[in-house]
XYZ file of C-alpha atoms in Angstrom:
696
model
C -201.458 28.279 20.747
C -197.191 27.201 21.043
C -195.925 24.579 23.716
C -195.360 27.317 26.647
C -198.508 28.704 25.884
C -200.502 25.809 26.486
C -198.787 24.534 29.588
C -199.672 27.881 30.852
C -203.250 27.480 30.018
C -203.493 24.334 31.750
C -201.960 24.803 34.613
C -199.086 22.021 33.395
C -196.645 21.411 35.828
C -193.855 18.341 33.685
C -190.253 17.336 34.102
C -188.117 17.547 31.235
C -188.667 14.330 30.214
C -192.010 14.187 30.394
C -192.248 17.442 28.120
C -190.163 15.543 25.853
C -192.903 12.796 25.362
C -195.745 15.488 25.413
C -193.885 16.653 22.146
C -193.145 13.899 20.038
C -195.929 13.671 17.980
C -194.264 12.536 14.294
C -192.978 8.767 13.465
C -193.098 5.932 14.811
C -191.733 6.699 19.395
C -191.237 4.043 22.208
C -192.203 5.932 25.149
C -191.183 3.632 28.508
C -192.222 4.735 31.383
C -191.113 3.250 35.434
C -193.933 2.636 38.014
C -194.584 6.082 39.285
C -193.349 8.086 36.266
C -196.867 10.068 35.582
C -197.684 7.637 32.615
C -201.274 8.650 32.657
C -200.796 11.663 32.561
C -197.676 12.221 29.813
C -200.666 10.499 27.436
C -203.449 12.731 28.007
C -201.230 16.201 27.836
C -200.238 14.690 24.491
C -203.747 14.350 23.205
C -204.480 17.635 24.358
C -201.204 19.127 23.327
C -202.093 17.629 19.415
C -205.440 19.304 19.661
C -204.707 22.872 21.064
C -200.586 23.084 19.958
C -200.978 21.143 16.134
C -204.058 21.199 15.945
C -204.980 18.057 14.332
C -208.182 16.911 13.839
C -209.733 14.806 16.787
C -211.221 12.004 14.342
C -207.291 11.727 13.372
C -206.178 10.140 16.171
C -207.301 6.856 17.417
C -205.848 5.769 21.424
C -206.131 2.452 22.097
C -205.414 0.673 25.461
C -205.896 -3.289 27.103
C -208.705 -2.998 28.649
C -212.497 -1.073 28.553
C -211.537 0.119 32.455
C -208.918 1.942 31.536
C -209.976 3.462 28.309
C -212.734 4.975 30.288
C -209.989 5.814 33.106
C -207.979 7.547 30.250
C -211.084 9.369 28.487
C -212.365 10.484 32.581
C -208.146 12.084 32.810
C -208.905 13.359 29.183
C -212.108 15.323 30.471
C -211.125 17.038 33.617
C -208.267 18.770 32.065
C -209.326 19.890 28.752
C -212.791 19.273 29.117
C -216.185 16.721 28.103
C -216.663 18.323 24.302
C -213.334 17.594 23.595
C -213.343 14.390 25.478
C -216.503 13.781 23.224
C -214.825 14.298 19.834
C -211.872 11.090 20.585
C -211.450 7.537 20.213
C -210.531 5.962 22.880
C -210.807 2.059 22.665
C -209.485 -1.649 23.444
C -207.913 -2.989 20.458
C -210.329 -5.551 20.478
C -213.440 -2.475 20.328
C -211.308 -1.399 17.304
C -211.415 -4.809 15.865
C -214.932 -4.784 16.109
C -215.164 -2.231 14.120
C -213.113 -3.555 11.156
C -215.711 -6.796 11.539
C -218.470 -4.023 10.872
C -217.141 -1.770 8.153
C -217.021 -4.874 6.271
C -219.822 -6.520 6.536
C -220.983 -2.484 5.131
C -218.421 -2.242 2.339
C -218.639 -6.602 1.448
C -222.635 -6.888 1.523
C -221.515 -9.951 4.285
C -222.819 -10.837 7.449
C -219.698 -11.772 9.862
C -220.538 -14.682 12.920
C -222.193 -13.502 15.326
C -220.318 -12.974 19.072
C -220.059 -15.096 21.603
C -220.775 -12.785 24.340
C -222.887 -15.009 26.976
C -219.251 -16.422 29.306
C -221.766 -19.463 30.071
C -222.736 -20.437 26.813
C -218.544 -20.792 25.968
C -218.009 -22.418 28.899
C -220.852 -25.402 28.047
C -218.757 -25.222 24.600
C -215.981 -26.000 25.619
C -216.940 -28.302 28.535
C -219.280 -30.299 25.445
C -216.062 -30.617 23.449
C -213.817 -31.803 27.036
C -216.278 -34.880 27.199
C -216.775 -35.739 23.209
C -213.003 -36.319 23.352
C -212.216 -37.371 27.167
C -215.973 -39.172 27.675
C -215.119 -37.064 31.663
C -216.917 -33.941 32.718
C -214.570 -30.948 32.742
C -213.988 -29.747 36.397
C -214.644 -25.937 36.726
C -211.389 -25.032 36.775
C -210.211 -26.834 33.847
C -212.642 -24.903 31.817
C -210.827 -22.164 32.819
C -207.998 -23.223 32.361
C -208.532 -24.166 29.000
C -210.539 -21.329 27.906
C -207.528 -19.757 28.882
C -204.901 -22.249 26.522
C -207.438 -21.063 23.561
C -206.433 -17.354 24.244
C -203.244 -17.437 24.465
C -203.186 -19.916 20.974
C -205.102 -17.026 19.243
C -203.260 -14.054 20.521
C -200.070 -15.392 19.626
C -200.938 -16.389 16.420
C -199.803 -20.043 17.333
C -200.981 -22.892 14.865
C -199.139 -26.584 13.496
C -196.322 -28.132 15.834
C -196.830 -24.931 18.081
C -200.068 -25.930 19.678
C -198.381 -29.277 20.758
C -196.374 -26.879 23.316
C -199.082 -25.945 24.921
C -200.572 -28.472 27.920
C -203.995 -29.530 28.531
C -205.520 -31.088 31.715
C -206.578 -34.527 30.417
C -206.928 -33.687 26.678
C -204.341 -33.175 23.760
C -204.386 -29.437 23.182
C -204.774 -29.527 19.324
C -207.300 -31.880 19.090
C -209.225 -29.856 21.305
C -208.530 -26.274 19.884
C -209.448 -28.138 16.203
C -212.775 -29.370 17.396
C -213.912 -25.518 19.226
C -213.017 -24.054 15.795
C -214.533 -26.029 14.022
C -217.804 -26.280 16.662
C -217.794 -22.243 16.430
C -217.907 -22.573 12.640
C -220.064 -24.941 12.192
C -222.648 -23.148 14.002
C -221.893 -19.323 13.187
C -220.140 -18.113 15.931
C -217.116 -16.439 17.053
C -215.221 -15.682 20.317
C -214.140 -12.380 21.792
C -210.672 -13.203 20.342
C -211.474 -14.394 16.830
C -212.442 -10.714 16.562
C -208.723 -9.934 15.724
C -208.194 -13.220 14.158
C -210.702 -12.397 11.959
C -209.790 -8.386 11.579
C -206.256 -9.302 10.995
C -207.324 -11.252 8.307
C -209.480 -8.496 6.535
C -207.172 -6.081 6.628
C -204.224 -8.596 5.052
C -207.004 -9.878 2.923
C -208.800 -6.641 0.783
C -206.922 -3.982 1.053
C -209.351 -1.276 0.311
C -209.727 -1.929 4.191
C -206.865 -1.063 5.289
C -206.589 1.392 2.928
C -209.399 3.352 4.805
C -208.545 2.905 8.768
C -204.786 3.629 7.141
C -206.264 7.019 5.440
C -208.905 7.481 8.814
C -206.589 7.656 11.338
C -202.901 9.599 11.053
C -202.018 8.974 14.730
C -201.744 6.348 16.926
C -201.475 5.903 20.291
C -201.393 2.830 22.255
C -200.945 2.378 25.978
C -200.001 -0.337 27.833
C -197.907 -1.959 25.330
C -196.052 -4.330 27.034
C -199.614 -5.908 28.095
C -200.584 -6.136 24.257
C -200.767 -9.110 22.105
C -198.181 -10.739 19.295
C -201.818 -10.561 16.758
C -202.450 -7.236 18.223
C -198.632 -5.907 17.814
C -199.488 -6.982 14.018
C -202.727 -5.605 13.747
C -201.068 -1.959 15.054
C -198.688 -2.054 12.809
C -200.470 -2.735 9.972
C -202.914 -0.104 10.298
C -200.187 2.960 11.063
C -198.295 1.656 8.238
C -199.430 4.176 6.020
C -198.585 7.482 8.125
C -195.948 5.956 10.434
C -197.299 8.234 13.075
C -197.658 4.808 15.982
C -196.724 6.474 19.525
C -196.182 3.302 22.006
C -196.453 3.673 25.863
C -195.527 0.812 28.383
C -192.113 -0.422 30.539
C -191.212 -4.423 29.590
C -190.630 -4.419 32.712
C -194.205 -4.417 34.132
C -194.943 -7.277 31.428
C -196.843 -9.449 33.736
C -199.715 -10.657 31.863
C -197.277 -13.867 29.536
C -200.133 -16.277 30.368
C -202.927 -14.096 28.622
C -199.896 -13.553 25.893
C -198.608 -10.156 26.566
C -195.754 -9.653 24.261
C -193.039 -7.562 26.135
C -190.448 -8.169 23.007
C -192.172 -5.961 20.686
C -190.889 -3.393 23.326
C -187.475 -4.263 23.138
C -187.335 -4.790 19.027
C -189.230 -1.917 18.876
C -185.696 0.445 17.563
C -185.732 -3.026 14.773
C -189.067 -2.955 13.611
C -188.473 0.789 13.618
C -185.254 1.253 12.717
C -185.495 5.529 12.424
C -187.937 5.422 15.748
C -187.013 7.917 18.638
C -187.158 5.695 21.809
C -188.127 8.085 25.461
C -187.956 7.495 28.994
C -189.365 8.360 31.964
C -187.286 7.656 33.995
C -188.846 9.586 37.495
C -190.370 8.094 40.047
C -193.094 10.571 41.703
C -194.611 7.801 44.090
C -192.332 5.808 46.246
C -189.995 6.862 48.711
C -186.028 6.179 47.890
C -186.004 3.010 49.672
C -188.195 1.765 47.760
C -187.471 3.327 44.287
C -183.360 2.321 44.651
C -184.275 -1.011 45.993
C -186.323 -1.957 43.188
C -184.299 -0.319 40.737
C -181.838 -2.827 41.454
C -183.738 -5.803 41.699
C -184.881 -5.755 38.411
C -181.571 -4.429 36.345
C -180.484 -7.995 36.354
C -183.438 -8.787 34.408
C -181.873 -9.735 30.769
C -184.449 -8.307 28.196
C -185.294 -5.097 29.256
C -183.813 -1.716 27.741
C -181.388 -0.254 29.982
C -183.652 1.960 32.145
C -182.000 3.482 36.132
C -185.082 4.314 38.533
C -184.415 7.504 39.840
C -187.046 9.028 42.987
C -187.796 11.933 43.061
C -189.508 11.902 47.159
C -186.652 11.616 50.042
C -186.018 8.795 52.064
C -187.991 7.017 54.524
C -188.076 4.005 56.250
C -186.077 1.240 54.846
C -187.360 -1.411 53.918
C -188.550 -3.977 56.130
C -187.840 -8.330 56.224
C -189.861 -9.832 57.671
C -189.144 -13.725 59.003
C -191.186 -15.757 60.437
C -190.788 -19.968 60.413
C -193.503 -20.835 58.314
C -196.775 -20.058 56.368
C -199.410 -20.742 59.062
C -197.009 -18.420 61.017
C -196.844 -15.749 58.316
C -201.405 -15.996 58.294
C -201.432 -15.353 62.158
C -198.810 -11.929 61.851
C -201.566 -10.969 59.500
C -204.268 -11.181 60.945
C -203.005 -9.841 64.301
C -201.322 -6.957 61.157
C -205.429 -6.409 60.158
C -206.422 -6.292 63.408
C -207.342 -2.459 63.960
C -205.325 -1.606 60.880
C -205.329 1.872 60.757
C -203.170 2.427 58.003
C -203.973 1.552 54.089
C -202.029 -1.596 53.742
C -202.481 -3.983 51.014
C -200.750 -7.543 51.163
C -200.104 -8.805 47.651
C -199.120 -12.252 46.978
C -198.874 -14.535 43.267
C -202.648 -15.690 43.211
C -205.332 -15.778 44.729
C -205.196 -19.716 45.860
C -202.252 -17.811 48.608
C -204.623 -15.703 50.264
C -207.605 -18.616 51.104
C -205.779 -19.578 54.909
C -205.484 -15.735 55.504
C -209.536 -15.044 54.413
C -210.369 -17.915 56.392
C -208.440 -16.567 59.184
C -209.698 -13.057 59.054
C -213.351 -14.688 58.216
C -213.097 -16.425 61.571
C -212.035 -14.002 63.810
C -214.466 -11.144 62.867
C -211.168 -8.691 61.441
C -212.353 -6.560 58.720
C -210.710 -6.744 55.499
C -211.192 -5.066 51.583
C -210.997 -7.613 49.105
C -212.524 -8.024 45.279
C -214.662 -10.931 44.740
C -212.766 -13.452 43.136
C -213.172 -15.990 41.042
C -211.613 -18.675 42.763
C -211.269 -21.860 40.692
C -209.164 -23.573 43.825
C -212.620 -25.094 44.773
C -213.153 -27.532 41.758
C -209.780 -28.066 41.174
C -208.972 -31.270 40.035
C -206.394 -31.635 42.987
C -208.681 -30.827 45.753
C -211.916 -32.994 44.180
C -209.227 -35.751 44.171
C -208.456 -34.894 48.072
C -211.541 -34.362 49.200
C -213.250 -37.169 47.261
C -211.285 -39.311 49.180
C -212.058 -38.061 53.165
C -215.307 -38.763 51.309
C -215.120 -42.362 50.695
C -212.919 -42.953 54.248
C -216.313 -41.716 54.906
C -218.908 -43.729 53.017
C -216.628 -46.924 52.327
C -218.740 -48.359 49.928
C -219.539 -46.166 48.298
C -218.854 -47.022 44.065
C -219.585 -43.444 42.479
C -216.617 -42.255 44.792
C -214.353 -45.088 44.593
C -214.263 -44.796 40.868
C -212.688 -41.325 40.883
C -210.471 -42.304 43.227
C -208.886 -45.986 43.058
C -205.962 -45.372 40.323
C -204.782 -43.048 42.222
C -203.499 -44.821 45.372
C -200.797 -46.422 44.684
C -202.683 -50.212 45.216
C -202.472 -51.332 41.449
C -206.050 -51.645 41.204
C -207.205 -52.450 37.284
C -210.144 -50.334 35.996
C -212.254 -54.564 35.791
C -210.716 -54.792 39.657
C -212.738 -51.712 40.607
C -215.884 -52.273 38.971
C -216.558 -55.321 40.294
C -215.429 -54.388 43.733
C -218.430 -51.259 43.358
C -221.240 -54.563 43.845
C -220.123 -55.205 46.617
C -220.204 -51.744 47.949
C -223.969 -51.928 46.661
C -224.651 -54.952 49.065
C -223.073 -52.552 52.097
C -219.540 -54.309 51.542
C -216.409 -52.179 52.179
C -215.218 -52.078 48.860
C -211.327 -51.904 50.072
C -211.464 -54.740 52.383
C -213.931 -57.044 49.699
C -210.866 -56.507 46.889
C -208.101 -57.541 49.758
C -210.319 -60.740 50.104
C -210.842 -61.190 46.043
C -208.791 -64.612 44.456
C -208.571 -62.278 41.206
C -205.841 -59.304 43.017
C -202.810 -59.709 43.320
C -201.173 -60.198 46.982
C -199.512 -57.139 47.052
C -202.734 -55.480 46.203
C -205.076 -56.818 48.342
C -201.841 -55.769 51.512
C -201.964 -52.334 49.715
C -205.636 -52.442 50.399
C -206.055 -53.670 53.835
C -203.310 -50.636 53.951
C -205.092 -48.092 53.217
C -208.701 -48.907 54.254
C -206.543 -48.963 57.595
C -205.428 -45.430 56.538
C -209.243 -43.944 55.700
C -210.019 -45.055 58.909
C -207.524 -43.245 61.461
C -207.770 -40.359 59.074
C -211.312 -39.911 59.772
C -210.125 -39.020 63.661
C -207.106 -36.733 62.876
C -206.854 -32.989 62.898
C -208.074 -31.974 58.664
C -204.270 -30.851 58.720
C -202.624 -34.195 59.571
C -205.598 -36.506 56.916
C -204.229 -34.002 54.075
C -200.921 -35.170 55.165
C -201.489 -38.876 55.416
C -203.743 -38.769 52.019
C -200.985 -36.838 50.638
C -198.031 -38.498 52.136
C -198.499 -42.058 53.048
C -201.321 -43.348 50.804
C -199.587 -43.052 47.594
C -202.127 -40.089 45.561
C -199.330 -37.795 46.433
C -196.608 -39.807 43.910
C -199.596 -39.837 41.153
C -199.267 -36.484 40.965
C -195.321 -36.736 40.480
C -195.993 -39.058 38.523
C -198.214 -37.217 36.305
C -195.974 -33.779 36.634
C -198.992 -32.378 38.311
C -198.818 -29.575 41.276
C -199.084 -30.282 45.082
C -199.764 -26.371 45.804
C -203.268 -26.839 46.377
C -202.902 -29.811 48.722
C -200.805 -27.212 50.164
C -202.959 -24.740 50.849
C -206.265 -27.811 51.824
C -203.624 -28.709 54.541
C -203.236 -25.393 56.127
C -206.438 -24.245 56.458
C -207.116 -27.836 57.932
C -205.280 -26.699 60.140
C -208.108 -24.764 62.099
C -210.186 -27.941 61.692
C -210.593 -30.706 64.125
C -211.631 -33.398 61.794
C -211.324 -33.880 57.606
C -215.113 -34.051 57.988
C -215.761 -30.872 59.435
C -213.109 -29.141 56.766
C -216.137 -29.982 54.104
C -218.200 -27.919 55.581
C -215.292 -25.289 55.848
C -214.829 -25.454 52.373
C -218.440 -25.093 51.319
C -218.531 -21.959 53.788
C -215.592 -20.030 52.801
C -216.709 -20.768 49.119
C -219.303 -18.473 49.945
C -216.937 -16.095 51.196
C -214.708 -15.597 48.715
C -217.734 -15.121 45.836
C -218.961 -12.428 48.138
C -215.979 -10.332 48.530
C -215.027 -7.471 51.294
C -215.969 -7.569 54.496
C -216.264 -4.236 54.890
C -215.714 -1.859 51.956
C -214.097 1.158 53.774
C -211.346 -1.500 55.493
C -207.688 -0.005 55.931
C -206.426 -4.175 54.949
C -206.877 -5.163 51.688
C -205.834 -8.479 49.601
C -205.293 -8.651 46.462
C -203.054 -10.124 44.096
C -199.791 -8.593 42.219
C -201.852 -8.423 39.331
C -204.828 -6.633 39.846
C -202.376 -4.205 42.173
C -200.982 -3.163 38.785
C -201.508 0.379 38.021
C -202.677 1.241 41.931
C -200.816 2.009 44.583
C -200.713 1.798 48.303
C -199.253 3.396 51.527
C -197.969 0.317 52.928
C -197.618 -2.847 50.780
C -197.073 -6.053 52.600
C -195.879 -8.955 50.104
C -196.367 -12.485 51.413
C -194.992 -15.571 50.437
C -191.813 -14.732 49.325
C -190.327 -18.450 49.109
C -188.660 -20.355 45.772
C -191.705 -22.102 44.981
C -194.972 -19.962 45.466
C -192.415 -16.284 44.803
C -190.927 -16.745 42.085
C -192.750 -19.752 40.807
C -190.189 -21.514 38.609
C -186.627 -21.216 38.994
C -184.513 -21.464 35.618
C -182.204 -23.879 35.483
C -178.452 -23.364 35.060
C -178.440 -23.775 31.372
C -181.957 -22.648 30.983
C -183.806 -22.159 27.394
C -185.138 -19.009 26.826
C -188.774 -19.886 27.365
C -188.030 -20.956 31.139
C -185.815 -17.621 31.248
C -188.510 -15.699 30.102
C -190.456 -16.879 32.199
C -188.612 -16.859 35.392
C -187.971 -12.891 34.414
C -192.095 -12.110 34.397
C -191.808 -14.018 37.465
C -189.150 -11.272 38.809
C -191.184 -8.348 36.958
C -194.409 -9.523 38.772
C -192.356 -9.235 42.303
C -190.444 -5.767 41.136
C -194.477 -4.813 40.478
C -195.823 -5.532 43.551
C -192.527 -3.771 45.312
C -193.259 -0.788 43.451
C -196.955 -0.575 43.977
C -195.842 0.907 48.004
C -195.665 4.621 48.519
C -194.241 4.906 51.752
C -193.610 1.613 53.748
C -192.435 -2.355 51.602
C -192.627 -5.346 53.797
C -191.215 -8.513 52.287
C -192.370 -11.291 54.654
C -189.849 -14.745 54.247
C -189.439 -17.794 56.109
C -186.775 -19.849 57.841
C -188.678 -23.520 57.784
C -186.682 -25.698 55.979
C -187.721 -25.769 52.029
C -188.678 -22.106 52.233
C -185.524 -20.095 51.808
C -185.825 -16.965 49.004
C -183.644 -16.067 46.432
C -185.611 -12.911 45.722
C -184.993 -11.813 49.097
C -181.366 -12.333 49.413
C -180.986 -10.295 46.676
C -183.226 -7.239 47.992
C -181.161 -7.970 51.496
C -178.358 -9.191 50.666
C -176.083 -10.766 53.910
C -173.806 -8.803 55.562
C -170.293 -9.444 55.316
C -168.813 -10.600 58.416
C -165.855 -7.932 59.563
C -162.958 -9.419 59.379
C -161.314 -9.393 63.078
C -160.238 -11.543 66.089
C -161.626 -9.726 68.147
C -164.809 -10.705 69.856
C -168.021 -10.099 68.437
C -170.098 -7.529 70.775
C -173.490 -9.118 72.052
C -176.599 -6.261 72.028
C -177.438 -7.077 75.525
C -177.780 -5.302 78.675
C -176.132 -5.925 82.183
C -178.468 -6.084 85.014
C -176.961 -3.452 87.390
C -176.654 -1.242 83.951
C -179.769 1.292 84.274
C -178.407 3.425 81.909
C -178.045 1.860 78.575
C -181.524 -0.251 79.526
C -183.571 3.260 79.801
C -181.344 4.212 75.973
C -182.548 0.667 74.702
C -185.882 0.916 75.902
C -186.122 4.740 73.658
C -185.171 2.260 71.073
C -187.941 0.086 71.614
C -191.264 1.476 68.782
C -194.049 0.132 67.264
C -192.425 -2.018 64.214
C -189.487 -2.881 65.958
C -187.622 -6.525 65.942
C -186.511 -8.120 69.242
C -185.483 -11.546 70.405
C -186.666 -12.035 74.074
C -185.108 -14.548 75.948
C -187.138 -17.473 76.586
C -189.939 -16.460 73.993
C -187.462 -16.355 71.912
C -187.835 -13.421 68.188
C -191.274 -11.303 67.607
C -192.251 -7.855 66.403
C -193.477 -5.011 69.040
C -196.375 -4.213 68.096
C -197.379 -1.366 70.149
C -196.351 0.271 73.242
C -198.630 2.372 76.046
C -195.632 3.834 78.513
C -193.233 1.175 79.567
C -195.488 -1.737 78.706
C -195.235 -3.262 74.883
C -197.091 -5.414 73.593
C -194.629 -8.011 71.416
C -196.316 -10.556 69.058
C -193.926 -12.928 68.933
C -192.404 -15.298 66.065
C -194.125 -18.683 67.769
C -197.592 -17.519 67.617
C -197.384 -16.003 70.997
C -198.613 -12.727 72.030
C -197.493 -10.939 75.386
C -197.311 -8.141 77.644
C -194.289 -7.323 78.185
C -192.604 -4.192 81.025
C -189.774 -3.239 78.992
C -187.575 -1.674 81.727
C -187.626 -5.366 84.207
C -186.603 -7.473 80.860
C -184.293 -5.001 79.441
C -182.324 -4.521 83.093
C -182.383 -8.683 83.471
C -181.610 -9.314 79.873
C -184.412 -11.180 79.144
C -184.796 -8.979 75.837
C -182.344 -7.640 73.450
C -183.042 -6.103 69.312
C -182.211 -9.187 66.981
């Protein structure tokens, strides 16, 4: 069977670049596939081509991808095209799964027993917690445990050692010391974690030539999907396995590499032809998913990244709606705006954000209003984060000012110069029913300045209990010294911002504490309505998916992107910024028909990304006065023309209510959601004739 017969038999419809990729079988090949270019279709079709046209035995082909779900999906796609029987004969594995097989083969051939795999997540968390407590004499928060586990994965996947480990920051503990203690504990218990599977598999391949040769002889053709998400150690293992046949087919796109925190190594793609000088670098640049305005805007945006191959994404679909920028005053208005969008949403709409914390105030509002939405069950570390715990501890202490345990958690975080010995002495006063801060303010051993600060702090604590919750959080951060404490230690105030946003809905800080417990259950429960057309997701979780309409929220410097480089940025800082740009690009390219970007007008929330996507229009060079698009009182013809332009989605400016967006229209009556938060029904003909309303 030749390629033409193969294409006809299986009713394949491929473009020229896809056909070239399908037939690229021998030697090292890098396929760079832009979003929506049919990557998975090409991958499974190429496997069929290898079997039916090249007659390559199934057991000589090894297909690897990043996750179990991706491997399962690829197998199902192959089976749908070429049959279950043929799919059963091929191997679709994760790289971790391949490493597990290497270790099992080592056991069989060497007559040894490898360490037991630490599969129980709770067992690993307990071990991490125990080591943290051993090193710090403190209990680790759930978020601390999660962050330490992420750091361990990063270190092992990046193959870090010695001084390189010093660069990893860990909350409250020296990471090199923690890493050494964790590794020692695993060895003593004869355990290995999932990342150790790769560490040990690599060591086996390097130390035992017969085992490496056995795998090289068994597999002659290697296919690696999502290569931009593959880590440094995984690339080294793949290079060893393919070292004899050199038939390595890697598929990916460095522009979509967004898992740097998990040690993804996009450099393996940008340096592929340096590692393999005879490699073929192929491109799939036609996007079949999105309309032309989306493709062109996303393409222009990502081309400003430096560390990438020079590829140009082209749209296969015709023109569609222009990308829309929705400019609101601040994040509070954003949550209200998105709630209105969710209410009665009939078009598949995905609201995408950088991290799960960003969505909490929106989830809170949707839950309060009973508006259905769809959201994956998320493991949010927000509720156990140290900053959130500190702020809630301070509120609890305000409610119980004699609680010595709470006081020992917070006394050094409020900038009052209280020594540990004074704090410990003062806790005795709390046990006898006295207010701890008032006791300290009268203690002879305390300095005059400390006494003054303690009196001020007690006044703050008394007052904040009577305030709305967001005001109380603001008071703690900005007037009670907690913000200064965080800044001195390079802490992140974003959690306090989220807590303040949640507090805006609560009359008192005590009620906020209750709401946090309720909201935690809401988050853990996941989707309220699995059939809802309104979807909430992080950009990371949406990778590989597509939606009819996408709304990117929180598009502001410091939020998305999280970091901005200095003018003379180091390579690591520049790479972190480029990953933020790739994240935004991935979010943009999830949209099929409509893309909306939410930005803010409030000072301090400007967006460099939105300025790239929506560059400021140059003012015309003219001395003539600029015409104002508004209606004269008796100009019924112009009023009628403008009324015809007032369709849902159009931005308008009302003389009294300010700017807003036309949400729906029934004849002459329009429902307008103003940026101020108000929603009003307005008779268009009356408002236009009276010059009360104009297009923005």
